[in-house]
Amino acid sequence: MHQNGFTTTIVHSDRDQSAEHGAVHKPMHPSSEYVYEDARELAAVFQGKAGFTYARQGTPTTTALEARITRMEAGKSTVSFATGMAALAAIFTTLLRRGDHLVSSQYVFGNTNSLLNTLMELGVEVTMVDATDVRQVRDALRPNTRMVFTETIANPGTQIADLAGMGELCRERGLVYVVDNTLTSPWMFRPVEVGASLVMNSLSKYIAGHGHALGGAVTDTGLFDWSGYANIYESYRKGAPTGWGLTQIKKKGLRDMGGTLAAEPAHRIAIGTETLALRMARHCSNALALATFLQGHPGVARVHYPGLSCHAQHQRASALFDGRYGGLLGVELAEGIDCFDFLNRLRIVLMATHLGDTRSLALPAAHTIYYEMGAEKRAQMGIADSLIRVSVGIEDEADLLFDFDQALRGCLQP
Ligand SMILES: *Cc1c(COP(=O)(O)O)cnc(C)c1O
């Protein structure tokens, strides 16, 4: 039977629900509260019937976006949040308790690293390992290990965890396997295919795609059997056990903690989803061209990009991501080139933090996003002082190459 592709499915997904006033786009619903003609109906929604009560727990606009994310991830259901960090905080704090153990990749987003430190202070044990090697993950497991966490492509070193090996390990040991899919996006990779239990996406990055909205999402793939998971509260042990985890994340993480995505950014993000495939293809082709060009440049010492055959996990990336390698590069400048001098010479590329925007962005990683961490931890994470993180945009390829070349040549001049 014919199955529609990624973009056709996403562009037409609002039609799964009945259109309101014939509106092609799902309308924005800014209402805080939802009214019922019959008080019994209001009570039924409080007691678990599908519907809306108070917008902290979601609106028709966030629900429509969540349905799209679920489709993109080939999952079972999704809960959206105000930011990616709110989504991650909800996963960790609602599913882990004091005395539990979490094994995490050591190559994680800086703010995630900081969040894991907070978690440790709250009494959750956290071990960080080099997740490019599944043996290190296995060796770190303890009797109280409940969860394993990794990103797909690490930022800015671009290490690629043994995503399939970790999925296999978690399945064998009955562990919750959480994958942050932000850097790949569901267009490049669906963590459900390697056995992920939960998939987190920062919607602020490639999915919204234009640097104009913040959001986060947690998708349950339906693969984990929550009936054996001790930390699910009695009141959420209702219905099919595949849904219990996300119910708890929604009730505790969204209703009680309140990191809710508002209707307006949800609407913008939904529009972003429609062009994800087009933009990602361009991000990927631009990044590969730029990485290849910079690798041979006299102003560059080293380029970290999974699409280069010298990358330590190049084979793994090719197999997992179907010949696509993402839009993020790490560039170590040649000895003697000052990273600030180089950045100040760029004309097209913006000096800004963020990634996944249509515009190319660059920043000195050690001096900004990894500054708070300190030199020792940076060295352990492989972040050199001269490392420039580049989020490659969708500009014309030749213009990007020209801009990097002119900036590097400017620095090389005696
Ligand atoms: C940006 C990012 C986050 C956090 O997302 P926000 O929407 O900015 O809160 C989490 N993980 C990764 C890999 C990211 O790049």
Coordinates of C-alpha atoms and ligand atoms in Angstrom, one line a residue:
M1 CA 0.0 0.0 0.0
H2 CA 1.2 3.5 -0.7
Q3 CA 2.3 5.5 2.3
N4 CA 2.7 9.2 2.2
G5 CA 6.2 10.6 2.9
F6 CA 7.4 12.8 5.8
T7 CA 6.5 16.2 4.4
T8 CA 3.1 15.2 2.9
T9 CA 2.1 13.7 6.2
I10 CA 3.1 16.7 8.3
V11 CA 1.7 19.4 6.0
H12 CA -1.7 17.7 5.9
S13 CA -1.8 16.5 9.5
D14 CA -4.1 19.2 10.8
R15 CA -6.8 17.7 8.6
D16 CA -6.9 14.7 10.9
Q17 CA -8.9 16.8 13.2
S18 CA -12.1 18.7 12.1
A19 CA -11.3 22.1 10.7
E20 CA -12.6 25.1 12.7
H21 CA -14.5 27.6 10.5
G22 CA -12.7 26.0 7.5
A23 CA -9.4 27.3 8.8
V24 CA -6.6 25.5 7.0
H25 CA -4.2 26.1 9.9
K26 CA -5.1 25.0 13.3
P27 CA -6.3 28.2 15.0
M28 CA -4.5 29.7 18.0
H29 CA -6.4 29.2 21.2
P30 CA -5.2 31.8 23.8
S31 CA -8.1 31.1 26.2
S32 CA -7.0 30.2 29.8
E33 CA -10.1 28.3 30.7
Y34 CA -12.5 26.0 29.0
V35 CA -16.3 26.0 29.7
Y36 CA -18.8 23.2 29.8
E37 CA -22.6 23.4 29.5
D38 CA -23.0 20.4 31.8
A39 CA -21.1 20.3 35.0
R40 CA -20.9 16.5 34.7
E41 CA -18.9 17.0 31.5
L42 CA -16.4 19.2 33.3
A43 CA -16.0 16.6 36.1
A44 CA -15.5 13.9 33.5
V45 CA -12.6 15.8 31.9
F46 CA -11.0 16.3 35.3
Q47 CA -11.4 12.6 35.8
G48 CA -9.5 11.6 32.6
K49 CA -11.8 12.1 29.6
A50 CA -10.1 13.9 26.7
G51 CA -10.8 17.6 26.8
F52 CA -9.5 20.9 28.1
T53 CA -9.8 22.5 31.5
Y54 CA -7.1 25.1 32.2
A55 CA -4.5 26.0 29.7
R56 CA -1.5 25.1 31.9
Q57 CA -2.4 21.5 31.0
G58 CA -2.7 22.2 27.3
T59 CA -4.9 23.8 24.7
P60 CA -6.3 22.7 21.3
T61 CA -3.2 24.5 19.7
T62 CA -0.6 22.5 21.7
T63 CA -2.6 19.3 21.2
A64 CA -2.5 19.8 17.4
L65 CA 1.3 20.4 17.6
E66 CA 1.8 17.4 19.8
A67 CA -0.1 15.2 17.2
R68 CA 2.4 16.4 14.6
I69 CA 5.4 15.6 16.7
T70 CA 4.0 12.2 17.5
R71 CA 3.7 11.6 13.7
M72 CA 7.2 12.8 13.0
E73 CA 8.7 10.6 15.7
A74 CA 6.4 7.6 14.8
G75 CA 5.6 7.6 18.5
K76 CA 2.4 7.0 20.5
S77 CA 1.9 10.4 22.1
T78 CA 3.6 13.6 23.0
V79 CA 3.5 16.3 25.6
S80 CA 4.8 19.8 24.7
F81 CA 6.7 22.2 27.0
A82 CA 7.7 25.9 27.0
T83 CA 11.3 25.0 26.2
G84 CA 13.5 21.9 25.6
M85 CA 15.0 22.3 29.1
A86 CA 11.5 22.3 30.7
A87 CA 10.9 19.0 28.8
L88 CA 14.1 17.5 30.1
A89 CA 13.6 18.7 33.6
A90 CA 10.1 17.1 33.5
I91 CA 11.5 13.7 32.4
F92 CA 14.2 13.6 35.1
T93 CA 12.3 15.0 38.0
T94 CA 9.0 13.1 37.5
L95 CA 10.5 9.7 36.7
L96 CA 13.5 9.6 39.0
R97 CA 13.5 9.7 42.8
R98 CA 16.1 10.1 45.5
G99 CA 18.4 7.0 45.5
D100 CA 17.8 6.2 41.9
H101 CA 20.7 6.0 39.4
L102 CA 20.9 7.6 36.0
V103 CA 23.6 6.8 33.4
S104 CA 24.1 9.7 31.0
S105 CA 26.4 10.4 28.1
Q106 CA 29.2 12.7 29.2
Y107 CA 28.8 14.6 25.9
V108 CA 25.6 16.6 26.6
F109 CA 24.3 20.1 26.1
G110 CA 25.8 22.4 28.7
N111 CA 22.5 23.3 30.3
T112 CA 21.6 19.6 30.5
N113 CA 24.9 19.0 32.3
S114 CA 24.0 21.7 34.8
L115 CA 20.5 20.2 35.2
L116 CA 22.1 16.8 35.9
N117 CA 24.2 18.5 38.7
T118 CA 21.0 19.8 40.2
L119 CA 19.5 16.3 40.1
M120 CA 22.5 15.0 42.0
E121 CA 22.0 17.6 44.7
L122 CA 18.4 16.3 45.0
G123 CA 19.7 12.9 45.7
V124 CA 19.7 11.1 42.3
E125 CA 22.9 9.4 41.5
V126 CA 24.3 10.3 38.1
T127 CA 27.2 8.6 36.3
M128 CA 28.5 10.2 33.1
V129 CA 30.3 8.0 30.6
D130 CA 31.6 8.1 27.1
A131 CA 28.4 6.8 25.4
T132 CA 30.2 6.3 22.1
D133 CA 31.2 3.0 23.6
V134 CA 28.2 1.0 24.9
R135 CA 30.6 -1.1 27.2
Q136 CA 31.1 2.0 29.3
V137 CA 27.4 2.4 29.7
R138 CA 27.1 -1.3 30.6
D139 CA 29.9 -1.1 33.2
A140 CA 28.3 1.9 34.8
L141 CA 25.0 0.1 35.5
R142 CA 24.1 -0.5 39.2
P143 CA 21.2 -2.3 40.8
N144 CA 19.4 1.0 41.3
T145 CA 19.9 2.2 37.7
R146 CA 16.5 3.2 36.2
M147 CA 17.3 5.4 33.2
V148 CA 19.9 5.9 30.5
F149 CA 20.2 9.2 28.7
T150 CA 22.0 10.4 25.6
E151 CA 21.9 12.9 22.8
T152 CA 22.1 11.7 19.2
I153 CA 24.9 14.0 17.9
A154 CA 26.7 15.8 20.7
N155 CA 27.2 19.5 20.6
P156 CA 29.9 20.8 19.8
G157 CA 32.2 17.8 19.5
T158 CA 29.7 15.9 17.3
Q159 CA 30.4 12.6 19.0
I160 CA 27.7 10.0 18.2
A161 CA 26.6 7.7 20.9
D162 CA 26.2 4.0 20.3
L163 CA 22.5 4.6 20.0
A164 CA 21.6 1.1 18.8
G165 CA 23.8 -0.6 21.3
M166 CA 22.3 1.4 24.2
G167 CA 18.8 0.6 23.0
E168 CA 19.6 -3.1 23.1
L169 CA 21.2 -2.8 26.5
C170 CA 18.2 -0.9 27.9
R171 CA 15.8 -3.5 26.5
E172 CA 17.7 -6.4 28.1
R173 CA 17.9 -4.7 31.5
G174 CA 14.4 -3.1 31.5
L175 CA 15.7 0.5 31.7
V176 CA 14.0 3.6 30.5
Y177 CA 16.0 4.8 27.5
V178 CA 15.7 8.6 26.9
V179 CA 17.1 10.1 23.7
D180 CA 17.5 13.8 23.0
N181 CA 16.9 14.0 19.3
T182 CA 17.3 17.8 18.9
L183 CA 20.5 17.8 16.8
T184 CA 19.2 15.2 14.3
S185 CA 15.5 16.0 14.4
P186 CA 13.0 13.3 13.4
W187 CA 13.7 14.0 9.7
M188 CA 17.2 12.5 10.1
F189 CA 16.6 10.0 12.8
R190 CA 13.8 8.4 14.8
P191 CA 15.0 7.1 18.1
V192 CA 12.1 4.6 18.2
E193 CA 14.0 2.6 15.6
V194 CA 16.8 1.9 18.2
G195 CA 14.5 1.1 21.0
A196 CA 14.1 4.5 22.8
S197 CA 11.4 4.7 25.4
L198 CA 11.1 8.5 25.4
V199 CA 12.3 11.0 22.8
M200 CA 12.9 14.6 23.7
N201 CA 13.1 17.3 21.1
S202 CA 13.9 21.0 21.7
L203 CA 11.4 22.5 19.3
S204 CA 13.3 25.8 19.5
K205 CA 16.0 24.4 17.1
Y206 CA 15.4 22.8 13.7
I207 CA 11.7 22.0 14.2
A208 CA 10.7 25.7 14.7
G209 CA 13.7 26.4 12.6
H210 CA 13.7 30.2 12.2
G211 CA 15.0 31.3 15.6
H212 CA 11.5 32.7 16.4
A213 CA 10.0 30.4 19.0
L214 CA 10.9 28.3 22.0
G215 CA 9.4 24.9 22.8
G216 CA 10.2 21.4 23.9
A217 CA 8.5 18.0 23.5
V218 CA 8.6 14.5 25.1
T219 CA 7.3 11.7 22.9
D220 CA 6.6 8.2 24.3
T221 CA 7.4 5.6 21.6
G222 CA 5.2 3.0 23.2
L223 CA 8.1 0.6 23.6
F224 CA 8.5 0.7 27.3
D225 CA 6.3 -1.3 29.6
W226 CA 5.7 1.1 32.5
S227 CA 3.8 -1.5 34.5
G228 CA 7.2 -2.7 35.9
Y229 CA 8.4 0.8 36.7
A230 CA 8.3 1.4 40.4
N231 CA 8.1 5.2 40.3
I232 CA 4.7 5.5 38.7
Y233 CA 2.1 6.8 41.2
E234 CA -0.9 4.7 41.9
S235 CA -3.3 7.3 40.4
Y236 CA -1.5 7.1 37.0
R237 CA -1.6 3.3 36.8
K238 CA -4.7 3.4 34.7
G239 CA -5.4 2.3 31.2
A240 CA -2.7 0.7 29.0
P241 CA 0.7 0.6 30.8
T242 CA 2.4 2.0 27.6
G243 CA 0.8 5.4 28.4
W244 CA 1.6 5.6 32.2
G245 CA 5.0 7.3 31.8
L246 CA 3.8 10.2 29.7
T247 CA 0.7 10.6 31.9
Q248 CA 3.0 11.1 34.9
I249 CA 5.2 13.5 32.9
K250 CA 2.2 15.5 31.9
K251 CA 0.5 15.6 35.3
K252 CA 3.6 16.2 37.4
G253 CA 5.8 18.0 34.8
L254 CA 3.3 20.1 33.1
R255 CA 0.3 20.5 35.5
D256 CA 2.3 20.8 38.7
M257 CA 5.5 22.4 37.5
G258 CA 3.9 24.6 34.9
G259 CA 6.4 24.8 32.1
T260 CA 3.6 25.1 29.6
L261 CA 4.0 26.0 25.9
A262 CA 1.7 28.9 25.0
A263 CA -0.6 28.8 22.0
E264 CA 1.2 31.5 20.0
P265 CA 4.7 29.8 19.9
A266 CA 3.0 26.5 19.4
H267 CA 1.4 27.8 16.3
R268 CA 4.7 29.2 15.0
I269 CA 6.4 25.9 15.7
A270 CA 3.7 24.0 13.9
I271 CA 4.4 26.1 10.8
G272 CA 8.1 25.4 11.2
T273 CA 7.4 21.6 11.1
E274 CA 6.0 21.9 7.5
T275 CA 9.4 22.9 6.0
L276 CA 11.6 20.8 8.3
A277 CA 12.6 18.3 5.6
L278 CA 13.4 21.1 3.1
R279 CA 15.5 23.1 5.6
M280 CA 17.3 20.1 7.1
A281 CA 18.4 18.8 3.6
R282 CA 20.0 22.2 3.0
H283 CA 21.5 22.5 6.5
C284 CA 23.1 19.1 5.9
S285 CA 24.4 19.7 2.4
N286 CA 25.8 23.1 3.4
A287 CA 27.4 21.7 6.5
L288 CA 29.1 18.9 4.6
A289 CA 30.4 21.3 2.0
L290 CA 31.7 23.7 4.6
A291 CA 33.3 20.9 6.7
T292 CA 35.1 19.5 3.6
F293 CA 36.3 22.9 2.6
L294 CA 37.5 23.9 6.1
Q295 CA 39.3 20.5 6.6
G296 CA 41.8 21.4 4.0
H297 CA 42.2 25.1 5.0
P298 CA 45.5 26.4 6.3
G299 CA 43.7 28.4 9.0
V300 CA 42.0 25.3 10.5
A301 CA 43.6 22.6 12.7
R302 CA 40.6 20.2 13.0
V303 CA 37.0 19.9 11.9
H304 CA 34.5 17.9 13.9
Y305 CA 31.7 16.7 11.6
P306 CA 30.2 13.2 11.3
G307 CA 30.1 13.5 7.5
L308 CA 33.9 13.5 7.2
S309 CA 35.4 10.1 6.8
C310 CA 38.0 10.9 9.4
H311 CA 35.3 11.3 12.1
A312 CA 35.6 8.6 14.7
Q313 CA 31.9 7.6 14.3
H314 CA 31.5 8.3 10.6
Q315 CA 30.4 4.7 9.8
R316 CA 27.9 4.7 12.6
A317 CA 26.5 8.1 11.5
S318 CA 26.1 6.9 7.9
A319 CA 24.2 3.8 9.0
L320 CA 22.0 5.5 11.6
F321 CA 21.2 8.7 9.8
D322 CA 21.0 7.4 6.2
G323 CA 23.8 9.4 4.8
R324 CA 22.8 12.7 6.4
Y325 CA 25.0 14.3 9.0
G326 CA 23.3 17.3 10.4
G327 CA 24.0 21.0 10.4
L328 CA 26.5 21.4 13.3
L329 CA 30.3 21.7 13.0
G330 CA 33.1 22.1 15.5
V331 CA 36.0 23.9 14.1
E332 CA 39.4 24.1 15.9
L333 CA 41.4 27.0 14.5
A334 CA 45.1 26.6 13.5
E335 CA 47.7 27.5 16.1
G336 CA 48.2 31.3 16.3
I337 CA 44.7 32.3 15.1
D338 CA 42.8 34.1 17.7
C339 CA 39.2 32.9 17.9
F340 CA 37.8 36.3 18.6
D341 CA 39.7 37.9 15.8
F342 CA 38.4 35.2 13.4
L343 CA 34.8 35.6 14.6
N344 CA 34.9 39.4 14.3
R345 CA 35.9 39.1 10.6
L346 CA 32.8 37.0 9.6
R347 CA 30.4 39.0 7.5
I348 CA 27.4 36.6 6.8
V349 CA 27.7 34.3 9.8
L350 CA 26.2 35.8 13.0
M351 CA 27.9 35.6 16.3
A352 CA 25.1 34.3 18.4
T353 CA 24.2 31.3 20.5
H354 CA 21.4 29.0 19.3
L355 CA 21.4 26.5 16.5
G356 CA 19.0 25.3 13.9
D357 CA 18.2 28.8 12.6
T358 CA 18.0 29.5 8.9
R359 CA 21.0 31.8 9.4
S360 CA 24.5 30.5 10.1
L361 CA 25.6 31.1 13.6
A362 CA 29.0 30.8 15.3
L363 CA 30.4 31.2 18.8
P364 CA 33.6 30.4 20.7
A365 CA 32.4 27.4 22.6
A366 CA 34.9 27.4 25.5
H367 CA 34.4 31.1 26.3
T368 CA 30.6 31.0 26.1
I369 CA 28.3 28.0 26.5
Y370 CA 31.0 25.9 28.2
Y371 CA 32.5 28.8 30.2
E372 CA 30.7 28.0 33.5
M373 CA 31.9 24.4 33.4
G374 CA 35.6 25.2 34.0
A375 CA 38.8 24.2 32.1
E376 CA 39.1 20.7 33.6
K377 CA 35.6 19.5 32.7
R378 CA 36.0 21.1 29.2
A379 CA 39.2 19.2 28.6
Q380 CA 37.4 16.0 29.7
M381 CA 34.6 16.8 27.2
G382 CA 37.1 17.5 24.4
I383 CA 36.3 21.2 24.1
A384 CA 39.5 23.0 23.0
D385 CA 40.0 26.7 23.7
S386 CA 40.0 27.6 20.0
L387 CA 36.9 25.6 19.2
I388 CA 34.3 27.4 17.2
R389 CA 30.8 26.0 17.1
V390 CA 29.0 26.6 13.9
S391 CA 25.4 26.1 13.3
V392 CA 25.2 26.0 9.5
G393 CA 22.2 27.8 8.0
I394 CA 20.4 27.6 4.7
E395 CA 22.3 30.4 2.9
D396 CA 23.8 29.7 -0.5
E397 CA 26.7 27.4 -0.1
A398 CA 29.2 29.5 -2.1
D399 CA 28.5 32.5 0.1
L400 CA 29.2 30.6 3.3
L401 CA 32.5 29.1 2.0
F402 CA 33.5 32.6 0.8
D403 CA 32.8 34.1 4.2
F404 CA 34.8 31.6 6.2
D405 CA 37.6 31.8 3.7
Q406 CA 37.9 35.6 3.8
A407 CA 37.8 35.6 7.6
L408 CA 40.5 32.9 8.0
R409 CA 42.7 34.5 5.3
G410 CA 42.4 37.8 7.1
C411 CA 43.7 36.2 10.3
L412 CA 46.5 34.4 8.5
Q413 CA 47.9 37.6 7.0
P414 CA 51.2 38.7 8.7
Ligands
LIG1 C1 19.0 23.6 22.8 C2 19.0 22.2 23.3 C3 18.3 21.9 24.4 C4 17.4 22.8 25.2 O1 16.4 23.3 24.4 P1 15.7 24.8 24.7 O2 14.5 24.7 23.9 O3 16.7 25.8 24.3 O4 15.4 24.8 26.2 C5 18.4 20.5 24.9 N1 19.2 19.7 24.2 C6 19.9 20.0 23.1 C7 20.7 19.0 22.5 C8 19.9 21.3 22.7 O5 20.6 21.6 21.6

